[in-house]
Short mmCIF file of N, CA, C and O in Angstrom, two decimals:
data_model
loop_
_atom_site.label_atom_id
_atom_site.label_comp_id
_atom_site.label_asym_id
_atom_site.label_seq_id
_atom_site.Cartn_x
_atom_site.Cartn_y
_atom_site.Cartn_z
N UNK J 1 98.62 115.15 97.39
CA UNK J 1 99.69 114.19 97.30
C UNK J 1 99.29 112.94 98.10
O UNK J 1 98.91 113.14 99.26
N UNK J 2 99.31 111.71 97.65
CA UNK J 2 99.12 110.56 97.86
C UNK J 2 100.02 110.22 99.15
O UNK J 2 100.89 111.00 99.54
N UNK J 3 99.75 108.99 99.76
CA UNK J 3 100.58 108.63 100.93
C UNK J 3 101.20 107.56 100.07
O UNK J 3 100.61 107.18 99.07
N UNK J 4 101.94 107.25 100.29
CA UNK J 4 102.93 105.92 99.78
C UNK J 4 103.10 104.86 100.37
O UNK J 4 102.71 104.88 101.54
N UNK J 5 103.77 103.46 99.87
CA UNK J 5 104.11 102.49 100.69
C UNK J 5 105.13 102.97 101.60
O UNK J 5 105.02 102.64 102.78
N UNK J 6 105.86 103.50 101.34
CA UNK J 6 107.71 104.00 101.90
C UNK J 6 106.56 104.86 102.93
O UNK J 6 105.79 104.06 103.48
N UNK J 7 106.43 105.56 103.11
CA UNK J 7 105.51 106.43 103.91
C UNK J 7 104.72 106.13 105.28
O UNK J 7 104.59 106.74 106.34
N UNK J 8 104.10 104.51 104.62
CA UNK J 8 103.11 104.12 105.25
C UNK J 8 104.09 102.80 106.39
O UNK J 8 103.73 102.46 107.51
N UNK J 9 105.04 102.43 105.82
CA UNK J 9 106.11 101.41 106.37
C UNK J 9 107.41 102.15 107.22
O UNK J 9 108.36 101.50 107.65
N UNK J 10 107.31 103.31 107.34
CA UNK J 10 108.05 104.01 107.78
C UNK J 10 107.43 105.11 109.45
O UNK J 10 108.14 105.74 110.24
N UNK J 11 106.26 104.98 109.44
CA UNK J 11 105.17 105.46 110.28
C UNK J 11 105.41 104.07 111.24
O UNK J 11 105.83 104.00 112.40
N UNK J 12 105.09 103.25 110.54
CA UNK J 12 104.71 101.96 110.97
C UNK J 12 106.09 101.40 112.04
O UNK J 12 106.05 100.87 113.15
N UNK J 13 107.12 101.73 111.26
CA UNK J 13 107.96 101.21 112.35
C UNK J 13 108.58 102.22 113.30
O UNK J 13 109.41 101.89 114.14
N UNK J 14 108.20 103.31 113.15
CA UNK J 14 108.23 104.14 114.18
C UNK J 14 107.75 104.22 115.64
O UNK J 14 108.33 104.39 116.71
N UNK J 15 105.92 103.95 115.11
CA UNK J 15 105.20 103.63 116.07
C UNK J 15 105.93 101.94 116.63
O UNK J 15 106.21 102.09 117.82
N UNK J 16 106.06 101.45 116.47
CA UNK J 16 106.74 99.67 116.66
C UNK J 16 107.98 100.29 117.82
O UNK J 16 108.04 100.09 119.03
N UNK J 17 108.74 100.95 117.09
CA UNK J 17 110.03 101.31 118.04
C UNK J 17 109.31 102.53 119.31
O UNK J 17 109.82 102.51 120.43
N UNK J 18 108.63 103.11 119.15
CA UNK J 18 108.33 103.35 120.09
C UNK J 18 107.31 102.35 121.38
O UNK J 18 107.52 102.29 122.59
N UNK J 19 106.49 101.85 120.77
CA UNK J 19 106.02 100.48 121.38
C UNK J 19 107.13 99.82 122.45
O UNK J 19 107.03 99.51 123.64
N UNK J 20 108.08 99.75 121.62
CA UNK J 20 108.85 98.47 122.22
C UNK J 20 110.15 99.29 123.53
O UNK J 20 110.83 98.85 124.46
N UNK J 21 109.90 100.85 122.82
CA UNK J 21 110.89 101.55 123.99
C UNK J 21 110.00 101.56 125.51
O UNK J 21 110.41 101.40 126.66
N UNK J 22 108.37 101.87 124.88
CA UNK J 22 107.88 102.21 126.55
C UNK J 22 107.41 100.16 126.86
O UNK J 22 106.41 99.85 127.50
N UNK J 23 108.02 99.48 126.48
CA UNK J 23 107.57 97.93 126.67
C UNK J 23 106.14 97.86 126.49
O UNK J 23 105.59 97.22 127.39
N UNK J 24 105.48 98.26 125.72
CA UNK J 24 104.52 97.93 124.82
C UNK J 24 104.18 96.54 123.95
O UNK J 24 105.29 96.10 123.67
N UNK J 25 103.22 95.69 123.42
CA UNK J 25 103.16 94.74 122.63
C UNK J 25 102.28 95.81 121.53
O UNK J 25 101.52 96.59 122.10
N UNK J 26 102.32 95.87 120.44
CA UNK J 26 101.71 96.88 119.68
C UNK J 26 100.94 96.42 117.99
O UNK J 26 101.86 96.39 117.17
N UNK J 27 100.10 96.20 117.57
CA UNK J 27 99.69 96.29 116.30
C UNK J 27 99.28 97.65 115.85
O UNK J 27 98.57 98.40 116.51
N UNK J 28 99.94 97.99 114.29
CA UNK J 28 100.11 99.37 113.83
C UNK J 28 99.55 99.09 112.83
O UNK J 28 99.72 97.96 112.36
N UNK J 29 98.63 100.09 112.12
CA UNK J 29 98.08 99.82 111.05
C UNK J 29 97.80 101.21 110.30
O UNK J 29 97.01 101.93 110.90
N UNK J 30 98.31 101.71 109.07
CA UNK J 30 97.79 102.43 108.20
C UNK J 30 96.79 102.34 106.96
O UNK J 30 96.65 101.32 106.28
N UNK J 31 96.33 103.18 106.83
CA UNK J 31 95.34 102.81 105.26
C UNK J 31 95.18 103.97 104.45
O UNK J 31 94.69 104.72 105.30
N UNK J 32 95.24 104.56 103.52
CA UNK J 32 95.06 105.51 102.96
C UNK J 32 93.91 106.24 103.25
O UNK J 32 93.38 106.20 104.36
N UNK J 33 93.33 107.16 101.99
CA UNK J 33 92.47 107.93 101.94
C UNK J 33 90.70 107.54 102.05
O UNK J 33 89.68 108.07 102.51
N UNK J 34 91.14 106.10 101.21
CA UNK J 34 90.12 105.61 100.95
C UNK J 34 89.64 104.70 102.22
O UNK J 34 88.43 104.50 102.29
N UNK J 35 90.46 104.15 103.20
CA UNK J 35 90.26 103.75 104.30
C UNK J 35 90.90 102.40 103.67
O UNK J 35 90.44 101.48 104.34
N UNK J 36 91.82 101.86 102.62
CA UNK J 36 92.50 101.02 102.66
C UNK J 36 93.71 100.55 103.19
O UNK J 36 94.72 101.24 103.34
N UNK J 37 93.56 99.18 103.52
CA UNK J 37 94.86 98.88 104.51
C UNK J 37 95.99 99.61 103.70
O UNK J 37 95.63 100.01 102.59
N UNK J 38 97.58 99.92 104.11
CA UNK J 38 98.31 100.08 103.09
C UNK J 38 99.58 99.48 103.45
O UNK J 38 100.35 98.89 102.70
N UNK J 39 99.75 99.76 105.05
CA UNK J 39 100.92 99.19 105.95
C UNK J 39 100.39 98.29 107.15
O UNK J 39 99.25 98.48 107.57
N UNK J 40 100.99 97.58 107.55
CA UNK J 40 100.11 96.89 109.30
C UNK J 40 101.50 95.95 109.60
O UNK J 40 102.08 95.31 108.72
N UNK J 41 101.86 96.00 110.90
CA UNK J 41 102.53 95.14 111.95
C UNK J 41 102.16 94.41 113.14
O UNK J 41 102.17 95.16 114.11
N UNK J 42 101.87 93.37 113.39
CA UNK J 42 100.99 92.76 114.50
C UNK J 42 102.88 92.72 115.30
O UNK J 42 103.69 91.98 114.75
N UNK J 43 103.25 93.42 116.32
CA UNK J 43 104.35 92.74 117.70
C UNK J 43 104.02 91.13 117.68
O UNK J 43 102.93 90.57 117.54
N UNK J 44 105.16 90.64 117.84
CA UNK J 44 105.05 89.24 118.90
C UNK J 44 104.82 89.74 120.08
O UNK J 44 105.33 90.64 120.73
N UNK J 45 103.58 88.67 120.31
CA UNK J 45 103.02 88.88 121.50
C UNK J 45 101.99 89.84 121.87
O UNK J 45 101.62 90.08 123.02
N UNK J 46 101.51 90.44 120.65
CA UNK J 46 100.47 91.28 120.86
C UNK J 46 99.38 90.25 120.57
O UNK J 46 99.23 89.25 119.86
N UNK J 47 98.36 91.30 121.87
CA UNK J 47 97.03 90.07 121.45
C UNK J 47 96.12 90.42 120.16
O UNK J 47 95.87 91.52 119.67
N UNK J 48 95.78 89.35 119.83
CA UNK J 48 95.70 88.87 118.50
C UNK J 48 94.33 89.94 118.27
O UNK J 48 94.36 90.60 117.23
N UNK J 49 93.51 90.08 118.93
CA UNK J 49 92.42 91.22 118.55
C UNK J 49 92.77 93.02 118.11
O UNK J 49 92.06 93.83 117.52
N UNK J 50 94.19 93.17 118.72
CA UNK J 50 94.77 94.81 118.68
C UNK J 50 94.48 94.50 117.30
O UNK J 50 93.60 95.23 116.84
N UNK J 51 94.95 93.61 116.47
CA UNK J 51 95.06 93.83 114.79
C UNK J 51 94.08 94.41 114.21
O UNK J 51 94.16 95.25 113.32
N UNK J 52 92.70 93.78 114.90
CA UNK J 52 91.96 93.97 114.74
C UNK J 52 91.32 95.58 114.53
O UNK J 52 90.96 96.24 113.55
N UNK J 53 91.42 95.85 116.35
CA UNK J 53 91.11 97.02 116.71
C UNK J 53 92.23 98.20 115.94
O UNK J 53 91.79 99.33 115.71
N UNK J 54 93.67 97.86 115.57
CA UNK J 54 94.06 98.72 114.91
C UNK J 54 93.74 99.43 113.56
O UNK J 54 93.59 100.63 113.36
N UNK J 55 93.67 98.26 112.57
CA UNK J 55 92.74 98.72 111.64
C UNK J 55 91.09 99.28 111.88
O UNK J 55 90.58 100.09 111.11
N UNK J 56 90.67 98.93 112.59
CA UNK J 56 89.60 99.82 112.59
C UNK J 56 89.13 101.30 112.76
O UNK J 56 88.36 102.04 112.15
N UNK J 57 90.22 101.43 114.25
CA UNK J 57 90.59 102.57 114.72
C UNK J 57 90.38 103.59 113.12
O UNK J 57 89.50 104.35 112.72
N UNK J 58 91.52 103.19 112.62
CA UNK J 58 92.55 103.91 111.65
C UNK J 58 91.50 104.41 110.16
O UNK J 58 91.54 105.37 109.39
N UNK J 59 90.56 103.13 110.29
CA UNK J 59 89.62 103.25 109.34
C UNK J 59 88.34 103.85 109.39
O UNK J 59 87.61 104.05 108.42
N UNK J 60 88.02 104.23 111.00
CA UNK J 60 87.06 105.44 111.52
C UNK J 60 87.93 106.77 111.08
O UNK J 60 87.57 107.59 110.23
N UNK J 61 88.81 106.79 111.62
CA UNK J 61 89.19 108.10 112.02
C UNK J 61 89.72 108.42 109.85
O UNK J 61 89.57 109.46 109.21
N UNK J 62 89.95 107.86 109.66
CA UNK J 62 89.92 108.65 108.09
C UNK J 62 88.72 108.67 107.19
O UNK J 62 88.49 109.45 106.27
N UNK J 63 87.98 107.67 107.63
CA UNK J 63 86.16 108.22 107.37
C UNK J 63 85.75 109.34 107.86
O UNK J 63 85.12 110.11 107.13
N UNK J 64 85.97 109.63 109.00
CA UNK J 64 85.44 110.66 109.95
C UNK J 64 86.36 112.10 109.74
O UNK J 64 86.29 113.20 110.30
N UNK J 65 87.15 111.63 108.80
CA UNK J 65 87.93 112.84 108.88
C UNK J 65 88.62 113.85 110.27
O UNK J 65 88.93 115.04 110.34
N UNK J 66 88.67 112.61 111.32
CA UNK J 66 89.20 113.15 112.57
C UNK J 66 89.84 112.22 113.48
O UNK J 66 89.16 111.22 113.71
N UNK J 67 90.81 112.26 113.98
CA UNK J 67 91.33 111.61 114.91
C UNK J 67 90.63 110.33 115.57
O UNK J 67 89.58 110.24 114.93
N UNK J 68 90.65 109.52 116.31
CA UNK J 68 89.72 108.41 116.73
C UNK J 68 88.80 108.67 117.96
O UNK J 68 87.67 108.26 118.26
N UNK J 69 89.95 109.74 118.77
CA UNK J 69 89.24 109.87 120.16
C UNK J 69 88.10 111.17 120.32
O UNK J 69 87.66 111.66 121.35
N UNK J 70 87.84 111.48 118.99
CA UNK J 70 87.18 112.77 118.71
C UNK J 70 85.94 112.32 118.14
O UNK J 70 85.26 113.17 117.58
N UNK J 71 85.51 111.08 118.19
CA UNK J 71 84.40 110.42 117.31
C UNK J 71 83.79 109.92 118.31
O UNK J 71 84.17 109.01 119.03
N UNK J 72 82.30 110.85 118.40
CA UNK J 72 81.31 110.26 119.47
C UNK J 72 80.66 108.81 119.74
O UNK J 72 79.51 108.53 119.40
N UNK J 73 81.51 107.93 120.39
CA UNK J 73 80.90 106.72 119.87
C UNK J 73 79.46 106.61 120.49
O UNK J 73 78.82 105.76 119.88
N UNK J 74 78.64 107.30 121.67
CA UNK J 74 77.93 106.77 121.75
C UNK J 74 76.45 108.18 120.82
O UNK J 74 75.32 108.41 121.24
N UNK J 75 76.98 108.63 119.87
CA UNK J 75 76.22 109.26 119.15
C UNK J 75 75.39 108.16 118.44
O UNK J 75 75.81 107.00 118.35
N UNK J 76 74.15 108.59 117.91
CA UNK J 76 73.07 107.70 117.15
C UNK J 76 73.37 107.44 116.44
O UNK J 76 73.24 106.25 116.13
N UNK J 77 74.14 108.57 115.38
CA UNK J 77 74.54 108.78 114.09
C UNK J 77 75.76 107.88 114.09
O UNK J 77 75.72 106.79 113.52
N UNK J 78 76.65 108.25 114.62
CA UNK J 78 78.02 107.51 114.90
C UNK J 78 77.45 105.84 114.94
O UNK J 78 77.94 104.97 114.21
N UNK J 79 76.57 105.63 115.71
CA UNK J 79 76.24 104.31 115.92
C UNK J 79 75.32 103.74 114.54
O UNK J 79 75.38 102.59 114.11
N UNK J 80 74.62 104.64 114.07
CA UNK J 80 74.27 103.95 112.51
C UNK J 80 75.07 103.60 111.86
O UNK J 80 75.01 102.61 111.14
N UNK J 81 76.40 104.66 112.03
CA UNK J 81 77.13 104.50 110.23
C UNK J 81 77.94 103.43 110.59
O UNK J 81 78.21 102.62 109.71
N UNK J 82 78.44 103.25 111.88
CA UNK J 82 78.84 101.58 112.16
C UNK J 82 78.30 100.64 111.61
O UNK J 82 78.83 99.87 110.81
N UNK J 83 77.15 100.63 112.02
CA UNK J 83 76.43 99.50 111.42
C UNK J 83 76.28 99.40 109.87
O UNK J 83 76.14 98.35 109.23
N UNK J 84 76.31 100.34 109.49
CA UNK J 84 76.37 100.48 107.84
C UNK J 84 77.85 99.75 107.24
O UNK J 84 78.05 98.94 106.34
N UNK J 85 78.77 100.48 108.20
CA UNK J 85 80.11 99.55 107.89
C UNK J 85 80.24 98.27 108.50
O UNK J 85 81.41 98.17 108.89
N UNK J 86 79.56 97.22 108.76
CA UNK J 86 79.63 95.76 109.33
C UNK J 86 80.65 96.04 110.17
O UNK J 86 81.62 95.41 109.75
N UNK J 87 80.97 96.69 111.20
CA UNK J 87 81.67 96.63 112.53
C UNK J 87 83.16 96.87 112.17
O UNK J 87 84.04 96.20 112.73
N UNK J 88 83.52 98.01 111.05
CA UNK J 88 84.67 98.36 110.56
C UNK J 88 85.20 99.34 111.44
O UNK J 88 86.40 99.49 111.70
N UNK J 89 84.21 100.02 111.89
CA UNK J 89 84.50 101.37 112.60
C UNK J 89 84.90 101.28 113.89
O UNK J 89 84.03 100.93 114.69
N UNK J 90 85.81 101.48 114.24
CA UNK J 90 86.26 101.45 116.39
C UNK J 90 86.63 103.05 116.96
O UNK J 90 87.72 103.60 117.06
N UNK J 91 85.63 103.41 117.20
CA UNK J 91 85.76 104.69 117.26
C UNK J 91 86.23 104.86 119.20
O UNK J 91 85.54 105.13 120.18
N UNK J 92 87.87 104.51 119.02
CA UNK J 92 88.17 104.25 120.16
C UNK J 92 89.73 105.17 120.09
O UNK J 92 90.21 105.49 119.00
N UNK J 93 90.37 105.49 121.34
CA UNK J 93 91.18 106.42 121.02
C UNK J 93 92.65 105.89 120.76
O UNK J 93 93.21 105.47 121.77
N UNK J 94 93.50 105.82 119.38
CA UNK J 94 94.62 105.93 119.29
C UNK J 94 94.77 106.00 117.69
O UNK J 94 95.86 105.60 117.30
N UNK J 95 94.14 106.29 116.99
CA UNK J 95 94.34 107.11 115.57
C UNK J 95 94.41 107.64 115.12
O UNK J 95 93.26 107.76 114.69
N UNK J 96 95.07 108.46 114.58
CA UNK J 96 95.27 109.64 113.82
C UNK J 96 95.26 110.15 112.26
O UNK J 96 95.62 109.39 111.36
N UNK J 97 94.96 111.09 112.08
CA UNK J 97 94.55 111.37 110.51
C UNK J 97 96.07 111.97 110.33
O UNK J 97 96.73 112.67 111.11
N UNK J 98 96.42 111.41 108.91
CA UNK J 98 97.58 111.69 108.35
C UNK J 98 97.19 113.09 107.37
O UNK J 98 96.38 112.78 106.50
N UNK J 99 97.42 113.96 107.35
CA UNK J 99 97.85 115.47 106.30
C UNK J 99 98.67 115.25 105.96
O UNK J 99 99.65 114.85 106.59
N UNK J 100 98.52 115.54 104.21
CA UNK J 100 99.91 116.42 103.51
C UNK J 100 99.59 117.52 102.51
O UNK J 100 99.10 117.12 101.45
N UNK J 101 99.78 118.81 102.65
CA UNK J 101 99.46 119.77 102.12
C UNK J 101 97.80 119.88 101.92
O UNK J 101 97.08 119.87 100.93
N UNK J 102 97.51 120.00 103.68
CA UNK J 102 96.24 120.08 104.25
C UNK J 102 94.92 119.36 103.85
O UNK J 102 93.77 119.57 104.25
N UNK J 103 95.41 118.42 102.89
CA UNK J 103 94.71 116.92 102.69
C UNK J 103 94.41 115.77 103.48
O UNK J 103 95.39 115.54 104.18
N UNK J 104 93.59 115.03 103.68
CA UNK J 104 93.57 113.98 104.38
C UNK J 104 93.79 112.85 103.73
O UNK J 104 92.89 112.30 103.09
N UNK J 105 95.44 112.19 103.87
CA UNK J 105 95.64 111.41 102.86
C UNK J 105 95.39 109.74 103.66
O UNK J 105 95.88 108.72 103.17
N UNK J 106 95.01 109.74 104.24
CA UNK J 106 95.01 108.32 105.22
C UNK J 106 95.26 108.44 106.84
O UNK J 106 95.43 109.54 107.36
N UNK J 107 95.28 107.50 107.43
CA UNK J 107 95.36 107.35 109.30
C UNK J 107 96.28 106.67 109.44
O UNK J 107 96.69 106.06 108.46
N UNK J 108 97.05 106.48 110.92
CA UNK J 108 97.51 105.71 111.51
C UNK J 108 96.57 105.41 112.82
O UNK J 108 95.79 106.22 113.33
N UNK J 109 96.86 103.74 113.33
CA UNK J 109 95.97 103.69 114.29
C UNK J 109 97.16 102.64 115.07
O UNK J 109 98.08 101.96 114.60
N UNK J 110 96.70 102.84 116.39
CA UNK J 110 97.68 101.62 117.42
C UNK J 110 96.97 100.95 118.15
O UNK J 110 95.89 101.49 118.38
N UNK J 111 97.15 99.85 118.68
CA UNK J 111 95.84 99.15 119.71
C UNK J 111 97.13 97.89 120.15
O UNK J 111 97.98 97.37 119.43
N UNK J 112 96.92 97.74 121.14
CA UNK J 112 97.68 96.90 122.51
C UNK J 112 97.96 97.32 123.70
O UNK J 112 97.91 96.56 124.67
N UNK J 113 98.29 98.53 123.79
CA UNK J 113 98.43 99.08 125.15
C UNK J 113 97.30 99.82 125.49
O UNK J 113 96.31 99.53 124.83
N UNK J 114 97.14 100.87 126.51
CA UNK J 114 96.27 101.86 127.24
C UNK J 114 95.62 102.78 126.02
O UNK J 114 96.45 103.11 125.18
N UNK J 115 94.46 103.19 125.83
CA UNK J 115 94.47 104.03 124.75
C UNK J 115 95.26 104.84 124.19
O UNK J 115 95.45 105.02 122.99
N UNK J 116 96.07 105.73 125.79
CA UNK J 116 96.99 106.68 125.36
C UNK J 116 98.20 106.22 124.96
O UNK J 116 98.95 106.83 124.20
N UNK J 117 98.43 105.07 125.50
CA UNK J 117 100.03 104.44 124.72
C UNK J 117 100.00 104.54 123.50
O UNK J 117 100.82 105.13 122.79
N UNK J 118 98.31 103.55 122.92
CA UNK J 118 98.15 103.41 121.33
C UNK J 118 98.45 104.25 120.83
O UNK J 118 99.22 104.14 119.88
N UNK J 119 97.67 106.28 121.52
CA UNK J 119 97.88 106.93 120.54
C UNK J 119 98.87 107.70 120.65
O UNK J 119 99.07 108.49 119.73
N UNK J 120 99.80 107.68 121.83
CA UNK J 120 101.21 108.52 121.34
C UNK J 120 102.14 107.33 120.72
O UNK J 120 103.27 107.81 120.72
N UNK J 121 102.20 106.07 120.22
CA UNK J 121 102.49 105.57 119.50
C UNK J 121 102.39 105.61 118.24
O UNK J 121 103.28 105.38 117.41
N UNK J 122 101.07 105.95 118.03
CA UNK J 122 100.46 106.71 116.63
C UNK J 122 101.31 107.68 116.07
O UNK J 122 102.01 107.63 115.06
N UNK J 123 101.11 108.75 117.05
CA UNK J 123 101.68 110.09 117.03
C UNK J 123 103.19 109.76 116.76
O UNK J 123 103.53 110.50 115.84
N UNK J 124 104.19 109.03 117.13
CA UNK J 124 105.41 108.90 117.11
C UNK J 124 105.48 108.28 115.39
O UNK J 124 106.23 108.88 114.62
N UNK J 125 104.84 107.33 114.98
CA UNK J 125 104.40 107.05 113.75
C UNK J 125 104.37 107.95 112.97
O UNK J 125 105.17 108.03 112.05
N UNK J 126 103.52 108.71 113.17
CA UNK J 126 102.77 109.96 112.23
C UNK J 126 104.32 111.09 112.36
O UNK J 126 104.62 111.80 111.40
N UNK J 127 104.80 111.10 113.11
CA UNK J 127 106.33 112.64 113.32
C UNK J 127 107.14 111.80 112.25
O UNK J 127 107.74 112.54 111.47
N UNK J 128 107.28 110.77 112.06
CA UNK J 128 108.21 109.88 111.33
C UNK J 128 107.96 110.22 109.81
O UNK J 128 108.89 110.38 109.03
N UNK J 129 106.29 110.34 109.35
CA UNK J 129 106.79 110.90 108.16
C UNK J 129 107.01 112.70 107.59
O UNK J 129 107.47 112.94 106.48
#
């Protein structure tokens, strides 16, 4: 089963409301299976690179088929296939792989706060759908 827009916009403002409960500035970003964008929110006042780093996050960790903070960044391998992706990959911690009926249908990723803010922001995202 596919992830959806309703799905992917609904994660999205989850993670946002949680952002904004622990006073967070937050960019949220989902992408499907394929590692395409599908949802994204830049906060006012988030710095302008989280956008960045959010989609990327989000777009390792559903390549990798694993979470963000579980991806060896300073592996060789890890560090080739970066480079293979022109600097798509941020194999940094606050993304999460989305399941539905033990599929990997896409990620959520967060970037503005502490890694761990990003990723229990994620996580609050991801309970939402």
């Amino acid at each position: 089963m596919a992830l959806t827009l309703g799905d992917a916009n609904r994660m999205v403002q989850a993670a946002i409301a949680e952002a904004e409960r622990i006073n967070i500035k937050l960019s949220v970003s989902v992408c499907d299976a394929g590692g395409h964008l599908l949802a994204f929110n830049r906060m006012e006042g988030a710095i302008y690179i989280s956008a960045v780093a959010a989609q990327g996050k989000a777009f390792g960790a559903v390549g990798f088929g694993r979470d963000s903070s579980a991806i060896p960044a300073d592996s060789p391998v890890i560090q080739a296939i970066m480079a293979t992706q022109g600097g798509r990959v941020i194999p940094a911690q606050g993304a999460l792989v989305i399941e539905k009926d033990g599929d990997i249908v896409g990620a959520i990723g967060g970037s503005g706060g502490t890694a761990q803010q990003d990723e229990d922001c994620a996580r609050v995202g991801l309970a939402a759908l």
